Short mmCIF file of C-alpha atoms in Angstrom, two decimals:
data_model
loop_
_atom_site.label_atom_id
_atom_site.label_comp_id
_atom_site.label_asym_id
_atom_site.label_seq_id
_atom_site.Cartn_x
_atom_site.Cartn_y
_atom_site.Cartn_z
CA UNK Q 239 0.00 0.00 0.00
CA UNK Q 240 2.87 2.38 0.73
CA UNK Q 241 4.29 1.85 -2.77
CA UNK Q 242 0.84 2.43 -4.28
CA UNK Q 243 0.44 5.71 -2.41
CA UNK Q 244 3.92 6.95 -3.34
CA UNK Q 245 3.21 6.08 -6.97
CA UNK Q 246 -0.13 7.86 -6.88
CA UNK Q 247 0.74 10.99 -4.92
CA UNK Q 248 4.53 11.27 -5.09
CA UNK Q 249 7.15 10.86 -2.40
CA UNK Q 250 7.06 14.46 -1.13
CA UNK Q 251 3.30 14.46 -0.64
CA UNK Q 252 3.41 10.99 0.92
CA UNK Q 253 5.95 12.28 3.45
CA UNK Q 254 3.65 15.17 4.37
CA UNK Q 255 0.67 12.81 4.70
CA UNK Q 256 2.77 10.64 7.01
CA UNK Q 257 3.42 13.61 9.28
CA UNK Q 258 -0.35 13.89 9.83
CA UNK Q 259 -0.29 10.51 11.61
CA UNK Q 260 -0.17 10.62 15.44
CA UNK Q 261 2.47 7.86 15.57
CA UNK Q 262 2.86 6.19 18.92
CA UNK Q 263 0.91 8.81 20.84
CA UNK Q 264 -1.91 7.33 22.86
CA UNK Q 265 -5.63 7.92 22.44
CA UNK Q 266 -7.71 8.68 25.53
CA UNK Q 267 -10.41 6.02 25.80
CA UNK Q 268 -13.20 6.16 28.39
CA UNK Q 269 -15.87 3.47 28.59
CA UNK Q 270 -19.11 3.21 30.56
CA UNK Q 271 -22.09 0.87 30.33
CA UNK Q 272 -25.77 0.81 31.23
CA UNK Q 273 -28.80 -1.44 30.99
CA UNK Q 274 -31.19 -0.24 28.27
CA UNK Q 275 -34.99 -0.35 28.82
CA UNK Q 276 -35.15 -3.46 26.60
CA UNK Q 277 -32.72 -5.25 28.92
CA UNK Q 278 -29.74 -4.98 26.55
CA UNK Q 279 -26.35 -3.99 27.95
CA UNK Q 280 -25.05 -0.95 26.07
CA UNK Q 281 -21.49 0.36 26.17
CA UNK Q 282 -20.59 4.00 25.55
CA UNK Q 283 -16.97 4.39 24.49
CA UNK Q 284 -15.38 7.82 24.03
CA UNK Q 285 -12.23 8.02 21.89
CA UNK Q 286 -10.18 11.24 22.04
CA UNK Q 287 -7.21 11.49 19.70
CA UNK Q 288 -3.71 12.76 20.34
CA UNK Q 289 -3.46 16.42 19.37
CA UNK Q 290 -2.66 17.58 15.86
CA UNK Q 291 -1.12 21.01 15.35
CA UNK Q 292 -1.94 23.59 12.69
CA UNK Q 293 -0.46 26.92 11.71
CA UNK Q 294 -2.83 29.65 10.57
CA UNK Q 295 -4.09 28.81 7.07
CA UNK Q 296 -2.77 25.24 7.26
CA UNK Q 297 -4.63 22.06 6.25
CA UNK Q 298 -4.69 18.66 7.94
CA UNK Q 299 -5.44 15.81 5.52
CA UNK Q 300 -5.08 12.09 6.22
CA UNK Q 301 -5.21 8.93 4.11
CA UNK Q 302 -6.96 5.81 5.40
CA UNK Q 303 -4.00 3.41 5.09
CA UNK Q 304 -1.81 5.79 7.12
CA UNK Q 305 -4.24 7.14 9.72
CA UNK Q 306 -5.98 4.53 11.86
CA UNK Q 307 -8.57 5.22 14.54
CA UNK Q 308 -9.55 2.88 17.40
CA UNK Q 309 -12.89 1.07 17.56
CA UNK Q 310 -14.25 -1.69 19.80
CA UNK Q 311 -12.89 -5.17 19.04
CA UNK Q 312 -14.60 -8.48 18.37
CA UNK Q 313 -18.30 -9.12 17.77
CA UNK Q 314 -20.72 -6.27 18.45
CA UNK Q 315 -23.35 -3.93 16.98
CA UNK Q 316 -23.03 -0.13 16.73
CA UNK Q 317 -26.24 1.67 17.68
CA UNK Q 318 -25.15 5.33 17.84
CA UNK Q 319 -22.27 7.66 16.82
CA UNK Q 320 -21.32 11.21 17.80
CA UNK Q 321 -18.33 13.18 16.46
CA UNK Q 322 -16.59 16.41 17.56
CA UNK Q 323 -13.48 18.51 16.88
CA UNK Q 324 -12.07 19.99 20.09
CA UNK Q 325 -9.50 22.44 21.38
CA UNK Q 326 -6.21 20.86 22.37
CA UNK Q 327 -7.47 20.61 25.96
CA UNK Q 328 -9.98 18.04 24.75
CA UNK Q 329 -13.07 19.74 26.20
CA UNK Q 330 -14.17 22.75 24.13
CA UNK Q 331 -15.80 22.60 20.69
CA UNK Q 332 -14.11 24.45 17.84
CA UNK Q 333 -15.90 26.96 15.65
CA UNK Q 334 -16.00 26.25 11.91
CA UNK Q 335 -14.81 29.85 11.52
CA UNK Q 336 -11.55 28.87 13.22
CA UNK Q 337 -10.96 25.36 11.86
CA UNK Q 338 -13.20 24.15 9.07
CA UNK Q 339 -14.33 20.51 8.98
CA UNK Q 340 -14.21 19.82 5.25
CA UNK Q 341 -15.01 16.14 5.78
CA UNK Q 342 -14.53 13.24 8.15
CA UNK Q 343 -14.81 9.76 6.57
CA UNK Q 344 -14.23 6.59 8.60
CA UNK Q 345 -13.90 3.34 6.66
CA UNK Q 346 -11.25 1.11 5.10
CA UNK Q 347 -7.74 0.99 6.52
CA UNK Q 348 -6.20 -0.76 3.50
CA UNK Q 349 -7.31 1.28 0.46
CA UNK Q 350 -6.79 4.90 -0.54
CA UNK Q 351 -10.45 4.96 -1.67
CA UNK Q 352 -12.15 6.69 1.29
CA UNK Q 353 -15.60 5.36 0.32
CA UNK Q 354 -14.97 1.74 1.29
CA UNK Q 355 -16.17 -0.16 4.36
CA UNK Q 356 -13.96 -0.75 7.37
CA UNK Q 357 -13.44 -4.53 7.32
CA UNK Q 358 -16.58 -4.95 5.25
CA UNK Q 359 -18.95 -3.80 7.97
CA UNK Q 360 -18.94 -0.12 8.89
CA UNK Q 361 -18.54 3.34 7.37
CA UNK Q 362 -19.36 6.78 8.65
CA UNK Q 363 -19.02 10.17 7.04
CA UNK Q 364 -19.91 13.81 7.57
CA UNK Q 365 -18.61 17.33 7.10
CA UNK Q 366 -19.26 20.80 8.49
CA UNK Q 367 -22.78 19.65 9.40
CA UNK Q 368 -21.46 16.98 11.78
CA UNK Q 369 -22.47 18.63 15.09
CA UNK Q 370 -25.98 19.39 13.88
CA UNK Q 371 -26.86 15.87 12.71
CA UNK Q 372 -28.26 12.91 14.62
CA UNK Q 373 -26.49 9.71 13.58
CA UNK Q 374 -28.38 7.33 15.85
CA UNK Q 375 -29.13 3.99 14.21
CA UNK Q 376 -32.91 3.43 13.90
CA UNK Q 377 -34.44 1.72 16.91
CA UNK Q 378 -34.15 -2.06 16.86
CA UNK Q 379 -31.26 -2.08 14.37
CA UNK Q 380 -27.49 -2.15 14.61
CA UNK Q 381 -24.41 -2.04 12.40
CA UNK Q 382 -23.19 -5.56 13.13
CA UNK Q 383 -19.46 -6.37 13.12
CA UNK Q 384 -17.77 -9.75 13.50
CA UNK Q 385 -14.12 -10.28 14.41
CA UNK Q 386 -13.44 -6.54 14.25
CA UNK Q 387 -9.73 -5.86 14.69
CA UNK Q 388 -10.18 -2.73 16.79
CA UNK Q 389 -9.11 -0.14 14.20
CA UNK Q 390 -10.50 1.52 11.06
CA UNK Q 391 -9.00 4.00 8.61
CA UNK Q 392 -9.88 7.68 8.46
CA UNK Q 393 -9.82 10.30 5.73
CA UNK Q 394 -9.90 13.53 7.73
CA UNK Q 395 -9.74 17.01 6.25
CA UNK Q 396 -9.59 20.14 8.40
CA UNK Q 397 -8.39 23.67 7.52
CA UNK Q 398 -7.48 26.42 10.00
CA UNK Q 399 -8.72 29.73 8.62
CA UNK Q 400 -7.42 32.34 11.06
CA UNK Q 401 -5.29 35.36 9.99
CA UNK Q 402 -6.05 34.89 6.28
CA UNK Q 403 -4.69 37.42 3.80
CA UNK Q 404 -7.46 39.22 1.90
CA UNK Q 405 -5.58 40.19 -1.26
CA UNK Q 406 -2.90 38.94 -3.63
CA UNK Q 407 -2.02 39.46 -7.26
CA UNK Q 408 -3.87 37.46 -9.88
CA UNK Q 409 -6.22 34.50 -9.94
CA UNK Q 410 -8.79 34.20 -7.09
CA UNK Q 411 -7.72 37.52 -5.51
CA UNK Q 412 -10.26 38.17 -2.66
CA UNK Q 413 -9.91 41.90 -3.31
CA UNK Q 414 -10.09 42.84 0.36
CA UNK Q 415 -13.12 40.64 1.11
CA UNK Q 416 -12.48 38.44 4.15
CA UNK Q 417 -15.45 36.21 3.31
CA UNK Q 418 -13.99 35.61 -0.16
CA UNK Q 419 -10.62 34.70 1.37
CA UNK Q 420 -12.21 32.17 3.73
CA UNK Q 421 -14.35 30.75 0.93
CA UNK Q 422 -11.31 30.24 -1.30
CA UNK Q 423 -9.39 28.61 1.55
CA UNK Q 424 -12.09 26.11 2.62
CA UNK Q 425 -13.04 25.33 -0.99
CA UNK Q 426 -9.49 24.27 -1.88
CA UNK Q 427 -9.09 27.23 -4.21
CA UNK Q 428 -5.84 28.14 -5.91
CA UNK Q 429 -3.74 30.77 -4.18
CA UNK Q 430 -0.10 31.67 -4.84
CA UNK Q 431 2.28 29.67 -2.67
CA UNK Q 432 -0.46 27.52 -1.12
CA UNK Q 433 1.42 24.31 -1.98
CA UNK Q 434 3.72 23.05 -4.70
CA UNK Q 435 0.89 20.90 -6.12
CA UNK Q 436 -1.65 23.74 -6.14
CA UNK Q 437 -1.63 24.87 -9.76
CA UNK Q 438 -4.25 27.14 -11.30
CA UNK Q 439 -5.57 24.23 -13.37
CA UNK Q 440 -6.17 22.35 -10.07
CA UNK Q 441 -8.24 25.16 -8.52
CA UNK Q 442 -10.81 23.55 -6.21
CA UNK Q 443 -8.99 20.22 -6.16
CA UNK Q 444 -7.58 18.34 -3.16
CA UNK Q 445 -4.12 19.22 -4.53
CA UNK Q 446 -4.65 22.71 -3.12
CA UNK Q 447 -5.44 21.59 0.42
CA UNK Q 448 -3.51 18.45 1.34
CA UNK Q 449 -1.48 18.39 4.56
CA UNK Q 450 1.35 20.90 4.35
CA UNK Q 451 -0.63 23.35 2.22
CA UNK Q 452 -1.22 26.79 3.68
CA UNK Q 453 -3.61 29.48 2.53
CA UNK Q 454 -2.04 32.96 2.25
CA UNK Q 455 -1.91 34.61 5.68
CA UNK Q 456 -1.04 38.07 6.94
CA UNK Q 457 1.92 36.79 8.94
CA UNK Q 458 3.51 33.92 7.00
CA UNK Q 459 6.65 34.04 9.13
CA UNK Q 460 4.59 33.14 12.19
CA UNK Q 461 4.90 29.36 12.23
CA UNK Q 462 3.46 28.88 15.69
CA UNK Q 463 0.70 26.28 15.89
CA UNK Q 464 -2.51 25.58 17.75
CA UNK Q 465 -3.53 22.11 18.92
CA UNK Q 466 -6.77 20.30 18.17
CA UNK Q 467 -8.16 16.88 19.01
CA UNK Q 468 -10.78 14.57 17.52
CA UNK Q 469 -13.40 12.95 19.70
CA UNK Q 470 -16.06 10.42 18.83
CA UNK Q 471 -18.45 8.44 20.98
CA UNK Q 472 -19.66 5.01 19.95
CA UNK Q 473 -22.66 3.32 21.60
CA UNK Q 474 -22.57 -0.43 21.04
CA UNK Q 475 -23.64 -3.82 22.38
CA UNK Q 476 -22.24 -7.33 22.41
CA UNK Q 477 -25.77 -8.69 22.14
CA UNK Q 478 -25.82 -8.76 18.36
CA UNK Q 479 -28.76 -11.17 18.18
CA UNK Q 480 -30.88 -8.51 19.89
CA UNK Q 481 -30.70 -6.18 16.87
CA UNK Q 482 -31.53 -6.46 13.20
CA UNK Q 483 -28.49 -5.94 10.93
CA UNK Q 484 -28.37 -2.65 9.05
CA UNK Q 485 -26.29 -1.77 5.98
CA UNK Q 486 -24.76 1.60 5.24
CA UNK Q 487 -25.03 2.98 1.70
CA UNK Q 488 -23.31 5.89 -0.01
CA UNK Q 489 -24.15 7.12 -3.50
CA UNK Q 490 -21.64 9.60 -4.97
CA UNK Q 491 -23.53 11.81 -7.40
CA UNK Q 492 -20.24 12.68 -9.11
CA UNK Q 493 -19.67 9.05 -10.05
CA UNK Q 494 -16.28 8.84 -8.36
CA UNK Q 495 -14.84 12.34 -8.69
CA UNK Q 496 -15.89 12.84 -5.02
CA UNK Q 497 -14.92 16.52 -5.20
CA UNK Q 498 -15.41 18.89 -8.13
CA UNK Q 499 -16.22 22.51 -9.05
CA UNK Q 500 -19.44 24.34 -9.86
CA UNK Q 501 -19.65 27.76 -11.50
CA UNK Q 502 -21.96 29.79 -13.75
CA UNK Q 503 -22.46 27.99 -17.08
CA UNK Q 504 -19.83 25.36 -16.18
CA UNK Q 505 -21.23 22.24 -17.86
CA UNK Q 506 -19.38 18.98 -17.22
CA UNK Q 507 -20.58 15.91 -19.09
CA UNK Q 508 -18.22 13.63 -17.15
CA UNK Q 509 -20.33 14.06 -14.03
CA UNK Q 510 -23.61 14.92 -15.80
CA UNK Q 511 -23.48 18.54 -14.62
CA UNK Q 512 -25.45 21.27 -16.33
CA UNK Q 513 -25.25 24.90 -15.18
CA UNK Q 514 -27.10 28.09 -15.92
CA UNK Q 515 -25.76 31.42 -14.70
CA UNK Q 516 -27.68 30.81 -11.45
CA UNK Q 517 -27.83 27.06 -10.66
CA UNK Q 518 -25.79 23.92 -11.30
CA UNK Q 519 -27.63 20.60 -11.46
CA UNK Q 520 -25.77 17.29 -11.05
CA UNK Q 521 -27.63 13.97 -11.41
CA UNK Q 522 -26.69 10.31 -11.34
CA UNK Q 523 -28.79 7.14 -11.73
CA UNK Q 524 -28.53 3.63 -10.24
CA UNK Q 525 -30.45 0.38 -10.58
CA UNK Q 526 -31.58 -1.04 -7.24
CA UNK Q 527 -30.33 -4.47 -6.23
CA UNK Q 528 -26.87 -4.39 -7.79
CA UNK Q 529 -24.76 -3.25 -4.85
CA UNK Q 530 -21.30 -4.83 -4.74
CA UNK Q 531 -19.84 -3.44 -1.55
CA UNK Q 532 -19.92 0.10 -0.21
CA UNK Q 533 -20.19 3.00 -2.63
CA UNK Q 534 -21.05 0.77 -5.60
CA UNK Q 535 -24.82 0.95 -5.78
CA UNK Q 536 -27.79 0.37 -3.52
CA UNK Q 537 -29.52 -2.77 -2.27
CA UNK Q 538 -33.23 -3.53 -2.40
CA UNK Q 539 -35.04 -3.27 0.93
CA UNK Q 540 -36.34 -0.67 3.37
CA UNK Q 541 -34.67 2.73 3.53
CA UNK Q 542 -34.74 3.85 7.16
CA UNK Q 543 -32.68 7.05 7.16
CA UNK Q 544 -30.85 9.22 4.62
CA UNK Q 545 -29.55 12.67 3.73
CA UNK Q 546 -27.09 14.16 1.22
CA UNK Q 547 -23.80 15.73 2.30
CA UNK Q 548 -23.08 18.93 0.34
CA UNK Q 549 -20.90 22.01 0.77
CA UNK Q 550 -21.26 25.78 0.82
CA UNK Q 551 -23.63 26.92 -1.93
CA UNK Q 552 -25.89 23.88 -1.55
CA UNK Q 553 -29.55 24.45 -2.46
CA UNK Q 554 -30.82 20.92 -1.86
CA UNK Q 555 -30.59 17.29 -2.98
CA UNK Q 556 -33.55 15.16 -4.08
CA UNK Q 557 -33.84 11.37 -4.19
CA UNK Q 558 -35.98 10.02 -7.07
CA UNK Q 559 -37.53 6.56 -7.47
CA UNK Q 560 -38.59 5.55 -10.98
CA UNK Q 561 -38.63 9.20 -12.04
CA UNK Q 562 -40.72 10.50 -9.11
CA UNK Q 563 -39.26 12.61 -6.28
CA UNK Q 564 -39.31 10.70 -3.00
CA UNK Q 565 -37.63 13.07 -0.57
CA UNK Q 566 -35.37 16.13 -0.37
CA UNK Q 567 -32.67 17.13 2.10
CA UNK Q 568 -31.88 20.82 2.53
CA UNK Q 569 -29.00 22.72 4.15
CA UNK Q 570 -29.45 24.76 7.32
CA UNK Q 571 -27.12 27.78 7.27
CA UNK Q 572 -25.72 29.30 10.46
CA UNK Q 573 -26.83 32.78 11.52
CA UNK Q 574 -24.66 33.84 14.49
CA UNK Q 575 -22.15 36.58 13.50
CA UNK Q 576 -20.07 35.73 16.60
CA UNK Q 577 -19.60 32.25 15.09
CA UNK Q 578 -20.59 30.32 18.19
CA UNK Q 579 -19.83 26.62 17.57
CA UNK Q 580 -22.89 25.02 16.03
CA UNK Q 581 -24.34 28.20 14.50
CA UNK Q 582 -21.49 29.81 12.55
CA UNK Q 583 -22.77 32.49 10.16
CA UNK Q 584 -22.78 31.45 6.50
CA UNK Q 585 -21.62 27.88 7.12
CA UNK Q 586 -23.74 24.80 6.47
CA UNK Q 587 -24.35 23.57 10.03
CA UNK Q 588 -26.93 20.84 9.37
CA UNK Q 589 -29.00 19.13 6.70
CA UNK Q 590 -32.63 18.15 7.04
CA UNK Q 591 -33.16 14.42 6.72
CA UNK Q 592 -34.42 13.00 3.47
CA UNK Q 593 -35.74 9.81 5.11
CA UNK Q 594 -36.04 9.25 8.86
CA UNK Q 595 -38.20 6.38 10.07
CA UNK Q 596 -38.05 7.30 13.75
CA UNK Q 597 -38.75 11.04 13.42
CA UNK Q 598 -40.42 11.63 10.02
CA UNK Q 599 -42.12 8.23 9.72
CA UNK Q 600 -41.37 8.24 5.98
CA UNK Q 601 -39.36 5.03 5.56
CA UNK Q 602 -40.18 3.06 2.41
CA UNK Q 603 -39.24 -0.03 0.40
CA UNK Q 604 -37.02 -0.12 -2.69
CA UNK Q 605 -37.58 -3.09 -5.01
CA UNK Q 606 -34.94 -4.86 -7.08
CA UNK Q 607 -34.92 -3.29 -10.52
CA UNK Q 608 -36.20 0.11 -9.40
CA UNK Q 609 -34.40 3.04 -10.99
CA UNK Q 610 -33.22 5.64 -8.50
CA UNK Q 611 -31.37 8.90 -8.93
CA UNK Q 612 -29.93 11.67 -6.80
CA UNK Q 613 -30.17 15.25 -8.07
CA UNK Q 614 -27.93 17.81 -6.37
CA UNK Q 615 -28.42 21.57 -6.82
CA UNK Q 616 -25.80 24.26 -6.15
CA UNK Q 617 -26.29 28.03 -6.16
CA UNK Q 618 -23.75 29.72 -8.47
CA UNK Q 619 -25.45 33.11 -8.78
CA UNK Q 620 -22.69 35.71 -8.47
CA UNK Q 621 -25.16 37.94 -6.59
CA UNK Q 622 -26.31 35.22 -4.18
CA UNK Q 623 -26.59 36.06 -0.48
CA UNK Q 624 -27.39 32.46 0.53
CA UNK Q 625 -24.15 31.97 2.50
CA UNK Q 626 -23.13 35.49 3.49
CA UNK Q 627 -20.50 36.56 4.48
CA UNK Q 628 -19.23 34.21 1.76
CA UNK Q 629 -19.83 35.65 -1.72
CA UNK Q 630 -21.78 33.86 -4.43
CA UNK Q 631 -20.58 32.59 -7.78
CA UNK Q 632 -18.33 29.57 -8.24
CA UNK Q 633 -17.74 26.99 -5.53
CA UNK Q 634 -14.69 24.75 -5.50
CA UNK Q 635 -14.28 21.28 -4.07
CA UNK Q 636 -18.00 20.59 -3.65
CA UNK Q 637 -19.46 17.17 -2.84
CA UNK Q 638 -22.73 15.28 -3.24
CA UNK Q 639 -22.70 12.12 -1.11
CA UNK Q 640 -26.08 10.51 -0.42
CA UNK Q 641 -25.79 8.58 2.86
CA UNK Q 642 -28.44 6.02 3.77
CA UNK Q 643 -29.17 3.25 6.27
CA UNK Q 644 -30.85 0.25 4.67
CA UNK Q 645 -32.53 -2.94 5.86
CA UNK Q 646 -31.37 -4.82 2.77
CA UNK Q 647 -33.14 -7.72 1.08
CA UNK Q 648 -31.10 -10.90 0.89
CA UNK Q 649 -29.11 -11.40 -2.30
CA UNK Q 650 -29.09 -7.74 -3.39
CA UNK Q 651 -25.86 -6.37 -1.90
CA UNK Q 652 -23.14 -8.85 -2.75
CA UNK Q 653 -23.22 -10.48 0.67
CA UNK Q 654 -22.46 -13.90 2.10
CA UNK Q 655 -23.80 -15.20 5.42
CA UNK Q 656 -22.44 -16.47 8.69
CA UNK Q 657 -24.21 -18.31 11.52
CA UNK Q 658 -23.77 -16.74 14.95
CA UNK Q 659 -25.65 -17.87 18.06
CA UNK Q 660 -28.31 -19.63 15.93
CA UNK Q 661 -28.98 -16.55 13.77
CA UNK Q 662 -27.84 -15.71 10.22
CA UNK Q 663 -26.00 -12.44 9.57
CA UNK Q 664 -24.80 -10.93 6.27
CA UNK Q 665 -21.06 -10.54 5.70
CA UNK Q 666 -19.92 -8.11 2.98
CA UNK Q 667 -16.30 -9.18 2.65
CA UNK Q 668 -13.70 -11.41 4.26
CA UNK Q 669 -15.76 -14.40 5.31
CA UNK Q 670 -19.21 -15.92 5.48
CA UNK Q 671 -19.56 -19.70 5.34
CA UNK Q 672 -22.74 -19.59 3.28
CA UNK Q 673 -23.38 -18.16 -0.19
CA UNK Q 674 -27.06 -17.40 0.47
CA UNK Q 675 -29.31 -16.65 3.42
CA UNK Q 676 -31.35 -19.75 2.58
CA UNK Q 677 -28.25 -21.96 2.86
CA UNK Q 678 -27.39 -20.35 6.17
CA UNK Q 679 -30.90 -20.68 7.56
CA UNK Q 680 -31.00 -24.37 6.69
CA UNK Q 681 -27.82 -25.05 8.70
CA UNK Q 682 -27.97 -22.41 11.45
CA UNK Q 683 -29.87 -24.22 14.19
#
């Protein structure tokens, strides 16, 4: 994997990515337990990372094979997740206006593709909206894991945006507008001297905001740093037969680009993007029942929860079934000019759910062969005030990831089955004694 990464990204960049790894520093892990009303023993485990240090304007970017995060070991089911970015003291939340959470993806620890399961069983992702979202697994379900090793990989991307310069010569000059400077920095925009990989042609690309990159700042000679820590809380149980197994799904509307640019009249046939001078529309289609692992389609079965992760400039994202709109998720934009954590002005702090069985009561069944699509809309009006103090117009490094929790029908998501405590469970990769659920059921007694 190391050779693959060096070949893909180059030795210099690989070295900088390696410096983003905490090494032998220890995580702080605190665990408690309680007896749930249904009689199930539930563990709450809090994982707080070693600190990572950022200069003003600097980015922190990790690759899954290099950056591993602890998880419970063995056989268990995840029933809730909570994620935070904290001050170095490990107690206070950080404002998006200080350090921007571009994205946080937890999955594979062996592949550089961040949209792959951790050991075939779990994935979680979010962005700036992370604090405002509820990621509790629907009641009665769990993300079941067998023989979990105790670690997953993480693709983390944070950018410290304090002391940003508000003017420079040439392309993307903010022209004295602080909001424009922040927008360019968090959207991976080109700026002179940001990094050796950050060329004008790569404006809005990850190349402009990998680890080691630094947005232009007023005091570039000040190389002092500030410390931050990651914290996530996992609620889980060993009583896996007490829950129904749930599968995570992600549909990337870009078809694998993951991150791309939108701008007035910027059509892009490679990702099926069409733009007027006001709105960009990006759409992708899938056939239900042909999922082959995570990020490669969607299973048939009951959709219990979903929303679409987008970035600044998002209008909404709609999920269609056989040509008819089924649900829409919309961004909630912060309003507090003091940028209190959780309500930072102009930032996307939350998305409304598309589907939520427990709260909206709008869960539904997808059938094998159904045609589904996700349509993402971005505001590119140069006069837009949607995300003030950030100006309108183009947006770099945007995303459109439709996240869903599914109760999948057997035989529609590339699974095998294993027998555990007289019950059959699906296994996505790396095991499963039985090719079908029927074979498992016949033997699992």
